[in-house]
Amino acid sequence: MHTHDLAAWRHAHVFDSGNAAGERGTRRVLWITAAMMLIEIAAGWYYNSMALLADGLHMSSHAVAIGLSVAAYAAARRHAGDTRFAFGTWKIEVLGGFASAIFLLGVVALMVWGSVERLLKPEAIHYPEALTVAVLGLVVNLVCALILGDAHHDHDHDHGHSQGHGHHHDLNLKSAYLHVVADAATSVAAIAALAGGWWLGWIWLDPVMGIVGAAVVAVWARGLIRDTAVVLLDREMDHPVVDEIREVIAAHGAASETVISDLHVWRVGRASYACALGLVTHDPGLTPARVREWLSVHDEIVHTTVEIQRCEA
């Protein structure tokens, strides 16, 4: 659809600001994560396991971050009809994902600090009990990952794959999923550390695995910050859809020497883009409606503003 009537566009795309399956799955994962977080923190403190305590603290920040994802879904849905949001409320969810990534970096700092402290001052660990809790934490994380994976699959099935060039994921759901996967990774690290310490007597392995887990989480956080920042900062001019717009204008405007003088493209939904297009042409009959017709072959371009400058010579 290519129209200046933004109200019509908003009405047709209002559900692009929400992912019902993602919201339901994220809410369920929030409660499961919060319960397991309390168990791991208590067990890590009581059994004196830095790896287990780090995993619990890590999970606590994830509970907060996943809570942000739930709140972002709710806010996007609640304000979906608010006309003050020119292109809908989808970016609220992206902002939630960005905030979650920042929380991940905070978790990394806490994990490194606690692990280094335990390296310098090692303490006795109750291995069997701590290992049992760590395995339980891993099982819970895997269940949560399955819940969010199913939500992602349901969302993709609902929206289809016809519009995409990739990179159209629900970044809010992705942030929640990364938090859960990061939890699973730290659980695996905790299990390995506790098993090594118990069977081989490597007490140092517990804090070292805490540092390794922190490094893995830092890499994931960096990737999520990059993906969400691209959307929030409208850095989309290297996206394939931009080249497609240029190709369409070059193909249809060749005869009349119609060229692009100005082009801005930005994302307004998971698979939806708007563009502002300036043209210089020798064609006296060229109209914005005709240009929109040229671009109509690309369904992901949902709103186009066209300015035409005519060259008489």
PDB file of C-alpha atoms in Angstrom:
ATOM      1  CA  MET A   1       0.000   0.000   0.000  1.00  0.00           C
ATOM      2  CA  HIS A   2       1.409   3.389  -1.008  1.00  0.00           C
ATOM      3  CA  THR A   3      -0.540   6.334   0.297  1.00  0.00           C
ATOM      4  CA  HIS A   4      -0.232   9.663   2.061  1.00  0.00           C
ATOM      5  CA  ASP A   5      -3.133   8.704   4.297  1.00  0.00           C
ATOM      6  CA  LEU A   6      -1.134   7.669   7.362  1.00  0.00           C
ATOM      7  CA  ALA A   7      -4.284   6.868   9.315  1.00  0.00           C
ATOM      8  CA  ALA A   8      -5.168   4.206   6.758  1.00  0.00           C
ATOM      9  CA  TRP A   9      -1.682   2.761   6.964  1.00  0.00           C
ATOM     10  CA  ARG A  10      -1.845   2.622  10.760  1.00  0.00           C
ATOM     11  CA  HIS A  11      -5.212   0.877  10.663  1.00  0.00           C
ATOM     12  CA  ALA A  12      -3.935  -1.744   8.244  1.00  0.00           C
ATOM     13  CA  HIS A  13      -0.701  -2.374  10.174  1.00  0.00           C
ATOM     14  CA  VAL A  14      -1.756  -1.892  13.807  1.00  0.00           C
ATOM     15  CA  PHE A  15      -0.978  -5.504  14.681  1.00  0.00           C
ATOM     16  CA  ASP A  16       2.613  -5.094  13.508  1.00  0.00           C
ATOM     17  CA  SER A  17       3.134  -3.390  16.869  1.00  0.00           C
ATOM     18  CA  GLY A  18       2.382  -6.575  18.759  1.00  0.00           C
ATOM     19  CA  ASN A  19       3.296 -10.232  18.973  1.00  0.00           C
ATOM     20  CA  ALA A  20       0.633 -12.002  21.035  1.00  0.00           C
ATOM     21  CA  ALA A  21       2.460 -15.336  21.043  1.00  0.00           C
ATOM     22  CA  GLY A  22       5.708 -13.639  22.031  1.00  0.00           C
ATOM     23  CA  GLU A  23       4.024 -11.725  24.838  1.00  0.00           C
ATOM     24  CA  ARG A  24       2.362 -14.843  26.264  1.00  0.00           C
ATOM     25  CA  GLY A  25       5.555 -16.872  26.074  1.00  0.00           C
ATOM     26  CA  THR A  26       7.670 -14.113  27.592  1.00  0.00           C
ATOM     27  CA  ARG A  27       5.235 -13.675  30.482  1.00  0.00           C
ATOM     28  CA  ARG A  28       5.361 -17.402  31.287  1.00  0.00           C
ATOM     29  CA  VAL A  29       9.146 -17.403  31.118  1.00  0.00           C
ATOM     30  CA  LEU A  30       9.278 -14.405  33.472  1.00  0.00           C
ATOM     31  CA  TRP A  31       7.540 -16.274  36.290  1.00  0.00           C
ATOM     32  CA  ILE A  32       9.579 -19.455  35.770  1.00  0.00           C
ATOM     33  CA  THR A  33      12.843 -17.470  35.703  1.00  0.00           C
ATOM     34  CA  ALA A  34      11.965 -15.521  38.847  1.00  0.00           C
ATOM     35  CA  ALA A  35      11.252 -18.723  40.787  1.00  0.00           C
ATOM     36  CA  MET A  36      14.484 -20.416  39.679  1.00  0.00           C
ATOM     37  CA  MET A  37      16.445 -17.242  40.383  1.00  0.00           C
ATOM     38  CA  LEU A  38      15.444 -17.316  44.068  1.00  0.00           C
ATOM     39  CA  ILE A  39      16.382 -20.997  44.335  1.00  0.00           C
ATOM     40  CA  GLU A  40      19.824 -20.523  42.770  1.00  0.00           C
ATOM     41  CA  ILE A  41      20.766 -17.422  44.764  1.00  0.00           C
ATOM     42  CA  ALA A  42      19.756 -19.084  48.033  1.00  0.00           C
ATOM     43  CA  ALA A  43      21.558 -22.319  47.127  1.00  0.00           C
ATOM     44  CA  GLY A  44      24.691 -20.541  45.904  1.00  0.00           C
ATOM     45  CA  TRP A  45      24.948 -18.566  49.121  1.00  0.00           C
ATOM     46  CA  TYR A  46      24.164 -21.538  51.385  1.00  0.00           C
ATOM     47  CA  TYR A  47      26.432 -24.051  49.585  1.00  0.00           C
ATOM     48  CA  ASN A  48      29.172 -21.485  48.945  1.00  0.00           C
ATOM     49  CA  SER A  49      29.343 -21.918  45.147  1.00  0.00           C
ATOM     50  CA  MET A  50      30.442 -18.831  43.249  1.00  0.00           C
ATOM     51  CA  ALA A  51      29.451 -20.375  39.916  1.00  0.00           C
ATOM     52  CA  LEU A  52      25.970 -21.158  41.226  1.00  0.00           C
ATOM     53  CA  LEU A  53      25.606 -17.773  42.932  1.00  0.00           C
ATOM     54  CA  ALA A  54      26.802 -16.026  39.750  1.00  0.00           C
ATOM     55  CA  ASP A  55      24.242 -18.002  37.777  1.00  0.00           C
ATOM     56  CA  GLY A  56      21.523 -16.938  40.226  1.00  0.00           C
ATOM     57  CA  LEU A  57      22.541 -13.276  40.119  1.00  0.00           C
ATOM     58  CA  HIS A  58      22.770 -13.537  36.362  1.00  0.00           C
ATOM     59  CA  MET A  59      19.262 -14.968  36.320  1.00  0.00           C
ATOM     60  CA  SER A  60      17.992 -12.163  38.589  1.00  0.00           C
ATOM     61  CA  SER A  61      19.026  -9.532  36.078  1.00  0.00           C
ATOM     62  CA  HIS A  62      17.446 -11.628  33.360  1.00  0.00           C
ATOM     63  CA  ALA A  63      14.210 -11.672  35.331  1.00  0.00           C
ATOM     64  CA  VAL A  64      14.285  -7.864  35.369  1.00  0.00           C
ATOM     65  CA  ALA A  65      15.182  -7.701  31.673  1.00  0.00           C
ATOM     66  CA  ILE A  66      12.487 -10.203  30.674  1.00  0.00           C
ATOM     67  CA  GLY A  67      10.085  -8.158  32.776  1.00  0.00           C
ATOM     68  CA  LEU A  68      11.066  -5.169  30.630  1.00  0.00           C
ATOM     69  CA  SER A  69      10.240  -7.202  27.531  1.00  0.00           C
ATOM     70  CA  VAL A  70       6.810  -8.041  28.949  1.00  0.00           C
ATOM     71  CA  ALA A  71       6.235  -4.365  29.786  1.00  0.00           C
ATOM     72  CA  ALA A  72       7.325  -3.341  26.276  1.00  0.00           C
ATOM     73  CA  TYR A  73       4.808  -5.723  24.705  1.00  0.00           C
ATOM     74  CA  ALA A  74       2.050  -4.398  26.947  1.00  0.00           C
ATOM     75  CA  ALA A  75       2.916  -0.753  26.227  1.00  0.00           C
ATOM     76  CA  ALA A  76       3.070  -1.344  22.465  1.00  0.00           C
ATOM     77  CA  ARG A  77      -0.328  -3.063  22.550  1.00  0.00           C
ATOM     78  CA  ARG A  78      -1.923  -0.467  24.834  1.00  0.00           C
ATOM     79  CA  HIS A  79      -0.816   2.494  22.703  1.00  0.00           C
ATOM     80  CA  ALA A  80      -1.252   0.824  19.296  1.00  0.00           C
ATOM     81  CA  GLY A  81      -4.108   3.179  18.406  1.00  0.00           C
ATOM     82  CA  ASP A  82      -2.419   6.335  19.718  1.00  0.00           C
ATOM     83  CA  THR A  83      -2.061   8.740  16.766  1.00  0.00           C
ATOM     84  CA  ARG A  84       0.869  10.489  18.451  1.00  0.00           C
ATOM     85  CA  PHE A  85       2.998   7.545  17.325  1.00  0.00           C
ATOM     86  CA  ALA A  86       3.340   8.428  13.639  1.00  0.00           C
ATOM     87  CA  PHE A  87       4.299   4.929  12.526  1.00  0.00           C
ATOM     88  CA  GLY A  88       2.861   2.829  15.340  1.00  0.00           C
ATOM     89  CA  THR A  89       4.398   1.553  18.558  1.00  0.00           C
ATOM     90  CA  TRP A  90       6.648  -1.228  17.290  1.00  0.00           C
ATOM     91  CA  LYS A  91       9.828   0.546  18.377  1.00  0.00           C
ATOM     92  CA  ILE A  92       8.718   0.336  22.012  1.00  0.00           C
ATOM     93  CA  GLU A  93       9.470  -3.378  21.757  1.00  0.00           C
ATOM     94  CA  VAL A  94      12.849  -2.661  20.149  1.00  0.00           C
ATOM     95  CA  LEU A  95      13.622  -0.230  22.965  1.00  0.00           C
ATOM     96  CA  GLY A  96      12.794  -2.989  25.448  1.00  0.00           C
ATOM     97  CA  GLY A  97      15.296  -5.246  23.702  1.00  0.00           C
ATOM     98  CA  PHE A  98      17.966  -2.533  23.852  1.00  0.00           C
ATOM     99  CA  ALA A  99      17.376  -2.005  27.581  1.00  0.00           C
ATOM    100  CA  SER A 100      17.662  -5.765  28.138  1.00  0.00           C
ATOM    101  CA  ALA A 101      21.030  -5.794  26.388  1.00  0.00           C
ATOM    102  CA  ILE A 102      22.287  -3.042  28.685  1.00  0.00           C
ATOM    103  CA  PHE A 103      21.175  -5.150  31.661  1.00  0.00           C
ATOM    104  CA  LEU A 104      23.201  -8.026  30.234  1.00  0.00           C
ATOM    105  CA  LEU A 105      26.347  -5.885  30.328  1.00  0.00           C
ATOM    106  CA  GLY A 106      25.633  -5.057  33.964  1.00  0.00           C
ATOM    107  CA  VAL A 107      25.383  -8.772  34.679  1.00  0.00           C
ATOM    108  CA  VAL A 108      28.747  -9.328  33.003  1.00  0.00           C
ATOM    109  CA  ALA A 109      30.378  -6.809  35.349  1.00  0.00           C
ATOM    110  CA  LEU A 110      28.844  -8.474  38.422  1.00  0.00           C
ATOM    111  CA  MET A 111      29.911 -11.940  37.290  1.00  0.00           C
ATOM    112  CA  VAL A 112      33.504 -10.880  36.655  1.00  0.00           C
ATOM    113  CA  TRP A 113      33.759  -8.994  39.948  1.00  0.00           C
ATOM    114  CA  GLY A 114      32.418 -11.906  42.008  1.00  0.00           C
ATOM    115  CA  SER A 115      34.538 -14.482  40.204  1.00  0.00           C
ATOM    116  CA  VAL A 116      37.790 -12.535  40.598  1.00  0.00           C
ATOM    117  CA  GLU A 117      37.041 -12.040  44.283  1.00  0.00           C
ATOM    118  CA  ARG A 118      36.505 -15.784  44.713  1.00  0.00           C
ATOM    119  CA  LEU A 119      39.755 -16.543  42.852  1.00  0.00           C
ATOM    120  CA  LEU A 120      41.658 -14.397  45.331  1.00  0.00           C
ATOM    121  CA  LYS A 121      39.783 -15.791  48.357  1.00  0.00           C
ATOM    122  CA  PRO A 122      38.668 -19.378  47.655  1.00  0.00           C
ATOM    123  CA  GLU A 123      36.158 -20.973  50.002  1.00  0.00           C
ATOM    124  CA  ALA A 124      34.879 -24.515  50.528  1.00  0.00           C
ATOM    125  CA  ILE A 125      31.931 -25.550  48.345  1.00  0.00           C
ATOM    126  CA  HIS A 126      29.157 -28.087  49.049  1.00  0.00           C
ATOM    127  CA  TYR A 127      29.491 -29.756  45.657  1.00  0.00           C
ATOM    128  CA  PRO A 128      26.695 -32.394  45.551  1.00  0.00           C
ATOM    129  CA  GLU A 129      23.944 -30.007  46.629  1.00  0.00           C
ATOM    130  CA  ALA A 130      25.180 -27.143  44.440  1.00  0.00           C
ATOM    131  CA  LEU A 131      25.505 -29.449  41.431  1.00  0.00           C
ATOM    132  CA  THR A 132      21.923 -30.646  41.860  1.00  0.00           C
ATOM    133  CA  VAL A 133      20.615 -27.080  41.850  1.00  0.00           C
ATOM    134  CA  ALA A 134      22.744 -26.188  38.813  1.00  0.00           C
ATOM    135  CA  VAL A 135      21.309 -29.120  36.835  1.00  0.00           C
ATOM    136  CA  LEU A 136      17.797 -28.064  37.831  1.00  0.00           C
ATOM    137  CA  GLY A 137      18.579 -24.531  36.639  1.00  0.00           C
ATOM    138  CA  LEU A 138      19.746 -25.843  33.276  1.00  0.00           C
ATOM    139  CA  VAL A 139      16.546 -27.860  32.838  1.00  0.00           C
ATOM    140  CA  VAL A 140      14.435 -24.788  33.648  1.00  0.00           C
ATOM    141  CA  ASN A 141      16.397 -22.668  31.156  1.00  0.00           C
ATOM    142  CA  LEU A 142      15.934 -25.228  28.405  1.00  0.00           C
ATOM    143  CA  VAL A 143      12.186 -25.326  29.057  1.00  0.00           C
ATOM    144  CA  CYS A 144      12.057 -21.510  28.871  1.00  0.00           C
ATOM    145  CA  ALA A 145      14.033 -21.559  25.606  1.00  0.00           C
ATOM    146  CA  LEU A 146      11.511 -24.013  24.135  1.00  0.00           C
ATOM    147  CA  ILE A 147       8.611 -21.767  25.183  1.00  0.00           C
ATOM    148  CA  LEU A 148      10.144 -18.705  23.525  1.00  0.00           C
ATOM    149  CA  GLY A 149      11.242 -20.730  20.490  1.00  0.00           C
ATOM    150  CA  ASP A 150       7.647 -21.868  19.969  1.00  0.00           C
ATOM    151  CA  ALA A 151       6.448 -18.264  20.317  1.00  0.00           C
ATOM    152  CA  HIS A 152       8.941 -17.162  17.641  1.00  0.00           C
ATOM    153  CA  HIS A 153       7.816 -19.983  15.343  1.00  0.00           C
ATOM    154  CA  ASP A 154       4.138 -19.095  15.823  1.00  0.00           C
ATOM    155  CA  HIS A 155       4.831 -15.429  15.064  1.00  0.00           C
ATOM    156  CA  ASP A 156       6.761 -16.229  11.889  1.00  0.00           C
ATOM    157  CA  HIS A 157       3.993 -18.584  10.765  1.00  0.00           C
ATOM    158  CA  ASP A 158       1.360 -15.871  11.331  1.00  0.00           C
ATOM    159  CA  HIS A 159       3.252 -13.245   9.356  1.00  0.00           C
ATOM    160  CA  GLY A 160       4.698 -15.486   6.673  1.00  0.00           C
ATOM    161  CA  HIS A 161       8.046 -15.084   4.974  1.00  0.00           C
ATOM    162  CA  SER A 162       7.041 -13.332   1.775  1.00  0.00           C
ATOM    163  CA  GLN A 163       8.004  -9.819   2.810  1.00  0.00           C
ATOM    164  CA  GLY A 164      11.412 -10.320   4.284  1.00  0.00           C
ATOM    165  CA  HIS A 165      15.024  -9.980   3.407  1.00  0.00           C
ATOM    166  CA  GLY A 166      15.834 -11.404   6.838  1.00  0.00           C
ATOM    167  CA  HIS A 167      16.533  -9.179   9.861  1.00  0.00           C
ATOM    168  CA  HIS A 168      12.780  -8.857  10.495  1.00  0.00           C
ATOM    169  CA  HIS A 169      12.760 -10.719  13.774  1.00  0.00           C
ATOM    170  CA  ASP A 170      10.884  -9.614  16.867  1.00  0.00           C
ATOM    171  CA  LEU A 171      13.881  -8.046  18.620  1.00  0.00           C
ATOM    172  CA  ASN A 172      12.007  -7.864  21.927  1.00  0.00           C
ATOM    173  CA  LEU A 173      11.374 -11.621  21.788  1.00  0.00           C
ATOM    174  CA  LYS A 174      14.956 -12.161  20.645  1.00  0.00           C
ATOM    175  CA  SER A 175      16.257 -10.264  23.683  1.00  0.00           C
ATOM    176  CA  ALA A 176      14.204 -12.450  26.037  1.00  0.00           C
ATOM    177  CA  TYR A 177      15.410 -15.560  24.217  1.00  0.00           C
ATOM    178  CA  LEU A 178      19.049 -14.457  24.475  1.00  0.00           C
ATOM    179  CA  HIS A 179      18.634 -13.895  28.203  1.00  0.00           C
ATOM    180  CA  VAL A 180      17.325 -17.434  28.592  1.00  0.00           C
ATOM    181  CA  VAL A 181      20.081 -18.923  26.426  1.00  0.00           C
ATOM    182  CA  ALA A 182      22.679 -16.938  28.363  1.00  0.00           C
ATOM    183  CA  ASP A 183      21.226 -18.395  31.553  1.00  0.00           C
ATOM    184  CA  ALA A 184      21.532 -21.883  30.066  1.00  0.00           C
ATOM    185  CA  ALA A 185      25.165 -21.212  29.128  1.00  0.00           C
ATOM    186  CA  THR A 186      26.053 -20.058  32.643  1.00  0.00           C
ATOM    187  CA  SER A 187      24.243 -23.109  34.039  1.00  0.00           C
ATOM    188  CA  VAL A 188      26.388 -25.364  31.858  1.00  0.00           C
ATOM    189  CA  ALA A 189      29.483 -23.482  33.041  1.00  0.00           C
ATOM    190  CA  ALA A 190      28.386 -23.870  36.656  1.00  0.00           C
ATOM    191  CA  ILE A 191      27.813 -27.616  36.207  1.00  0.00           C
ATOM    192  CA  ALA A 192      31.230 -28.063  34.585  1.00  0.00           C
ATOM    193  CA  ALA A 193      32.923 -26.043  37.321  1.00  0.00           C
ATOM    194  CA  LEU A 194      31.203 -27.872  40.158  1.00  0.00           C
ATOM    195  CA  ALA A 195      31.835 -31.295  38.604  1.00  0.00           C
ATOM    196  CA  GLY A 196      35.513 -30.487  38.058  1.00  0.00           C
ATOM    197  CA  GLY A 197      35.915 -29.129  41.557  1.00  0.00           C
ATOM    198  CA  TRP A 198      34.154 -32.101  43.132  1.00  0.00           C
ATOM    199  CA  TRP A 199      35.805 -34.926  41.178  1.00  0.00           C
ATOM    200  CA  LEU A 200      39.222 -33.428  40.393  1.00  0.00           C
ATOM    201  CA  GLY A 201      39.673 -31.030  43.305  1.00  0.00           C
ATOM    202  CA  TRP A 202      40.026 -28.018  41.010  1.00  0.00           C
ATOM    203  CA  ILE A 203      38.564 -25.375  43.307  1.00  0.00           C
ATOM    204  CA  TRP A 204      39.770 -22.615  40.996  1.00  0.00           C
ATOM    205  CA  LEU A 205      37.535 -23.918  38.188  1.00  0.00           C
ATOM    206  CA  ASP A 206      34.396 -22.532  39.818  1.00  0.00           C
ATOM    207  CA  PRO A 207      35.349 -18.801  39.578  1.00  0.00           C
ATOM    208  CA  VAL A 208      37.156 -19.305  36.246  1.00  0.00           C
ATOM    209  CA  MET A 209      33.984 -20.656  34.668  1.00  0.00           C
ATOM    210  CA  GLY A 210      32.165 -17.639  36.056  1.00  0.00           C
ATOM    211  CA  ILE A 211      34.541 -15.412  34.068  1.00  0.00           C
ATOM    212  CA  VAL A 212      34.154 -17.560  30.936  1.00  0.00           C
ATOM    213  CA  GLY A 213      30.367 -17.337  31.236  1.00  0.00           C
ATOM    214  CA  ALA A 214      30.646 -13.562  31.576  1.00  0.00           C
ATOM    215  CA  ALA A 215      32.652 -13.365  28.344  1.00  0.00           C
ATOM    216  CA  VAL A 216      30.026 -15.370  26.447  1.00  0.00           C
ATOM    217  CA  VAL A 217      27.215 -13.186  27.775  1.00  0.00           C
ATOM    218  CA  ALA A 218      29.154 -10.033  26.800  1.00  0.00           C
ATOM    219  CA  VAL A 219      29.375 -11.215  23.185  1.00  0.00           C
ATOM    220  CA  TRP A 220      25.613 -11.867  23.050  1.00  0.00           C
ATOM    221  CA  ALA A 221      24.851  -8.508  24.644  1.00  0.00           C
ATOM    222  CA  ARG A 222      27.009  -6.723  22.076  1.00  0.00           C
ATOM    223  CA  GLY A 223      25.139  -8.405  19.221  1.00  0.00           C
ATOM    224  CA  LEU A 224      21.749  -7.484  20.655  1.00  0.00           C
ATOM    225  CA  ILE A 225      22.793  -3.859  21.204  1.00  0.00           C
ATOM    226  CA  ARG A 226      23.962  -3.699  17.586  1.00  0.00           C
ATOM    227  CA  ASP A 227      20.707  -5.138  16.192  1.00  0.00           C
ATOM    228  CA  THR A 228      18.413  -2.921  18.250  1.00  0.00           C
ATOM    229  CA  ALA A 229      20.518   0.223  17.765  1.00  0.00           C
ATOM    230  CA  VAL A 230      20.281  -0.152  13.974  1.00  0.00           C
ATOM    231  CA  VAL A 231      16.497   0.124  14.237  1.00  0.00           C
ATOM    232  CA  LEU A 232      16.373   2.821  16.916  1.00  0.00           C
ATOM    233  CA  LEU A 233      18.851   5.028  15.036  1.00  0.00           C
ATOM    234  CA  ASP A 234      17.195   4.416  11.616  1.00  0.00           C
ATOM    235  CA  ARG A 235      20.461   3.112  10.188  1.00  0.00           C
ATOM    236  CA  GLU A 236      18.814   1.247   7.319  1.00  0.00           C
ATOM    237  CA  MET A 237      20.455   2.777   4.245  1.00  0.00           C
ATOM    238  CA  ASP A 238      22.588  -0.337   3.720  1.00  0.00           C
ATOM    239  CA  HIS A 239      19.521  -2.603   3.660  1.00  0.00           C
ATOM    240  CA  PRO A 240      18.718  -4.477   0.394  1.00  0.00           C
ATOM    241  CA  VAL A 241      15.396  -2.641   0.100  1.00  0.00           C
ATOM    242  CA  VAL A 242      17.328   0.588  -0.601  1.00  0.00           C
ATOM    243  CA  ASP A 243      19.080  -0.992  -3.580  1.00  0.00           C
ATOM    244  CA  GLU A 244      15.728  -2.301  -4.812  1.00  0.00           C
ATOM    245  CA  ILE A 245      14.273   1.211  -4.779  1.00  0.00           C
ATOM    246  CA  ARG A 246      17.241   2.508  -6.764  1.00  0.00           C
ATOM    247  CA  GLU A 247      16.896  -0.346  -9.263  1.00  0.00           C
ATOM    248  CA  VAL A 248      13.178   0.317  -9.785  1.00  0.00           C
ATOM    249  CA  ILE A 249      13.741   4.030 -10.451  1.00  0.00           C
ATOM    250  CA  ALA A 250      16.679   3.302 -12.770  1.00  0.00           C
ATOM    251  CA  ALA A 251      14.652   0.775 -14.772  1.00  0.00           C
ATOM    252  CA  HIS A 252      11.446   2.819 -15.148  1.00  0.00           C
ATOM    253  CA  GLY A 253      13.079   6.228 -15.393  1.00  0.00           C
ATOM    254  CA  ALA A 254      15.810   5.469 -17.899  1.00  0.00           C
ATOM    255  CA  ALA A 255      13.860   6.709 -20.938  1.00  0.00           C
ATOM    256  CA  SER A 256      13.057  10.086 -19.381  1.00  0.00           C
ATOM    257  CA  GLU A 257      16.410  10.419 -17.591  1.00  0.00           C
ATOM    258  CA  THR A 258      14.669  10.318 -14.222  1.00  0.00           C
ATOM    259  CA  VAL A 259      17.244  10.075 -11.437  1.00  0.00           C
ATOM    260  CA  ILE A 260      17.186  10.057  -7.645  1.00  0.00           C
ATOM    261  CA  SER A 261      18.291  13.299  -6.054  1.00  0.00           C
ATOM    262  CA  ASP A 262      17.448  12.368  -2.461  1.00  0.00           C
ATOM    263  CA  LEU A 263      16.491   9.113  -0.739  1.00  0.00           C
ATOM    264  CA  HIS A 264      15.775   8.239   2.892  1.00  0.00           C
ATOM    265  CA  VAL A 265      14.561   4.816   4.017  1.00  0.00           C
ATOM    266  CA  TRP A 266      13.690   3.748   7.541  1.00  0.00           C
ATOM    267  CA  ARG A 267      11.919   0.836   9.191  1.00  0.00           C
ATOM    268  CA  VAL A 268       8.417   1.316  10.620  1.00  0.00           C
ATOM    269  CA  GLY A 269       7.650  -2.327  11.424  1.00  0.00           C
ATOM    270  CA  ARG A 270       9.334  -5.725  11.562  1.00  0.00           C
ATOM    271  CA  ALA A 271       9.040  -6.101   7.784  1.00  0.00           C
ATOM    272  CA  SER A 272       7.759  -2.646   6.802  1.00  0.00           C
ATOM    273  CA  TYR A 273       9.639   0.377   5.485  1.00  0.00           C
ATOM    274  CA  ALA A 274       8.880   3.983   4.686  1.00  0.00           C
ATOM    275  CA  CYS A 275      10.817   6.098   2.238  1.00  0.00           C
ATOM    276  CA  ALA A 276      11.133   9.757   1.269  1.00  0.00           C
ATOM    277  CA  LEU A 277      12.161  10.035  -2.363  1.00  0.00           C
ATOM    278  CA  GLY A 278      13.321  13.052  -4.359  1.00  0.00           C
ATOM    279  CA  LEU A 279      13.489  12.772  -8.166  1.00  0.00           C
ATOM    280  CA  VAL A 280      14.781  14.938 -11.019  1.00  0.00           C
ATOM    281  CA  THR A 281      13.122  14.150 -14.362  1.00  0.00           C
ATOM    282  CA  HIS A 282      12.639  15.255 -17.971  1.00  0.00           C
ATOM    283  CA  ASP A 283       9.215  13.570 -18.037  1.00  0.00           C
ATOM    284  CA  PRO A 284       6.486  16.291 -17.845  1.00  0.00           C
ATOM    285  CA  GLY A 285       3.840  13.675 -17.040  1.00  0.00           C
ATOM    286  CA  LEU A 286       5.567  11.941 -14.155  1.00  0.00           C
ATOM    287  CA  THR A 287       3.472  12.006 -10.957  1.00  0.00           C
ATOM    288  CA  PRO A 288       4.030  10.730  -7.387  1.00  0.00           C
ATOM    289  CA  ALA A 289       1.210   8.217  -7.933  1.00  0.00           C
ATOM    290  CA  ARG A 290       3.049   6.746 -10.889  1.00  0.00           C
ATOM    291  CA  VAL A 291       6.264   6.432  -8.887  1.00  0.00           C
ATOM    292  CA  ARG A 292       4.362   4.639  -6.118  1.00  0.00           C
ATOM    293  CA  GLU A 293       2.990   2.281  -8.746  1.00  0.00           C
ATOM    294  CA  TRP A 294       6.555   1.488  -9.822  1.00  0.00           C
ATOM    295  CA  LEU A 295       7.484   0.692  -6.229  1.00  0.00           C
ATOM    296  CA  SER A 296       4.346  -1.367  -5.534  1.00  0.00           C
ATOM    297  CA  VAL A 297       6.183  -4.557  -6.542  1.00  0.00           C
ATOM    298  CA  HIS A 298       7.889  -4.371  -3.150  1.00  0.00           C
ATOM    299  CA  ASP A 299       5.225  -5.003  -0.507  1.00  0.00           C
ATOM    300  CA  GLU A 300       7.557  -4.105   2.363  1.00  0.00           C
ATOM    301  CA  ILE A 301       7.524  -0.427   1.250  1.00  0.00           C
ATOM    302  CA  VAL A 302       4.302   0.652   2.958  1.00  0.00           C
ATOM    303  CA  HIS A 303       4.587   4.454   2.874  1.00  0.00           C
ATOM    304  CA  THR A 304       6.252   6.607   0.228  1.00  0.00           C
ATOM    305  CA  THR A 305       6.644  10.374   0.051  1.00  0.00           C
ATOM    306  CA  VAL A 306       7.675  11.545  -3.438  1.00  0.00           C
ATOM    307  CA  GLU A 307       9.001  14.963  -4.491  1.00  0.00           C
ATOM    308  CA  ILE A 308       9.507  15.578  -8.212  1.00  0.00           C
ATOM    309  CA  GLN A 309      11.681  18.326  -9.701  1.00  0.00           C
ATOM    310  CA  ARG A 310      11.229  18.794 -13.449  1.00  0.00           C
ATOM    311  CA  CYS A 311      14.129  19.716 -15.699  1.00  0.00           C
ATOM    312  CA  GLU A 312      12.978  21.561 -18.840  1.00  0.00           C
ATOM    313  CA  ALA A 313      16.299  21.388 -20.697  1.00  0.00           C
TER     314      ALA A 313
END
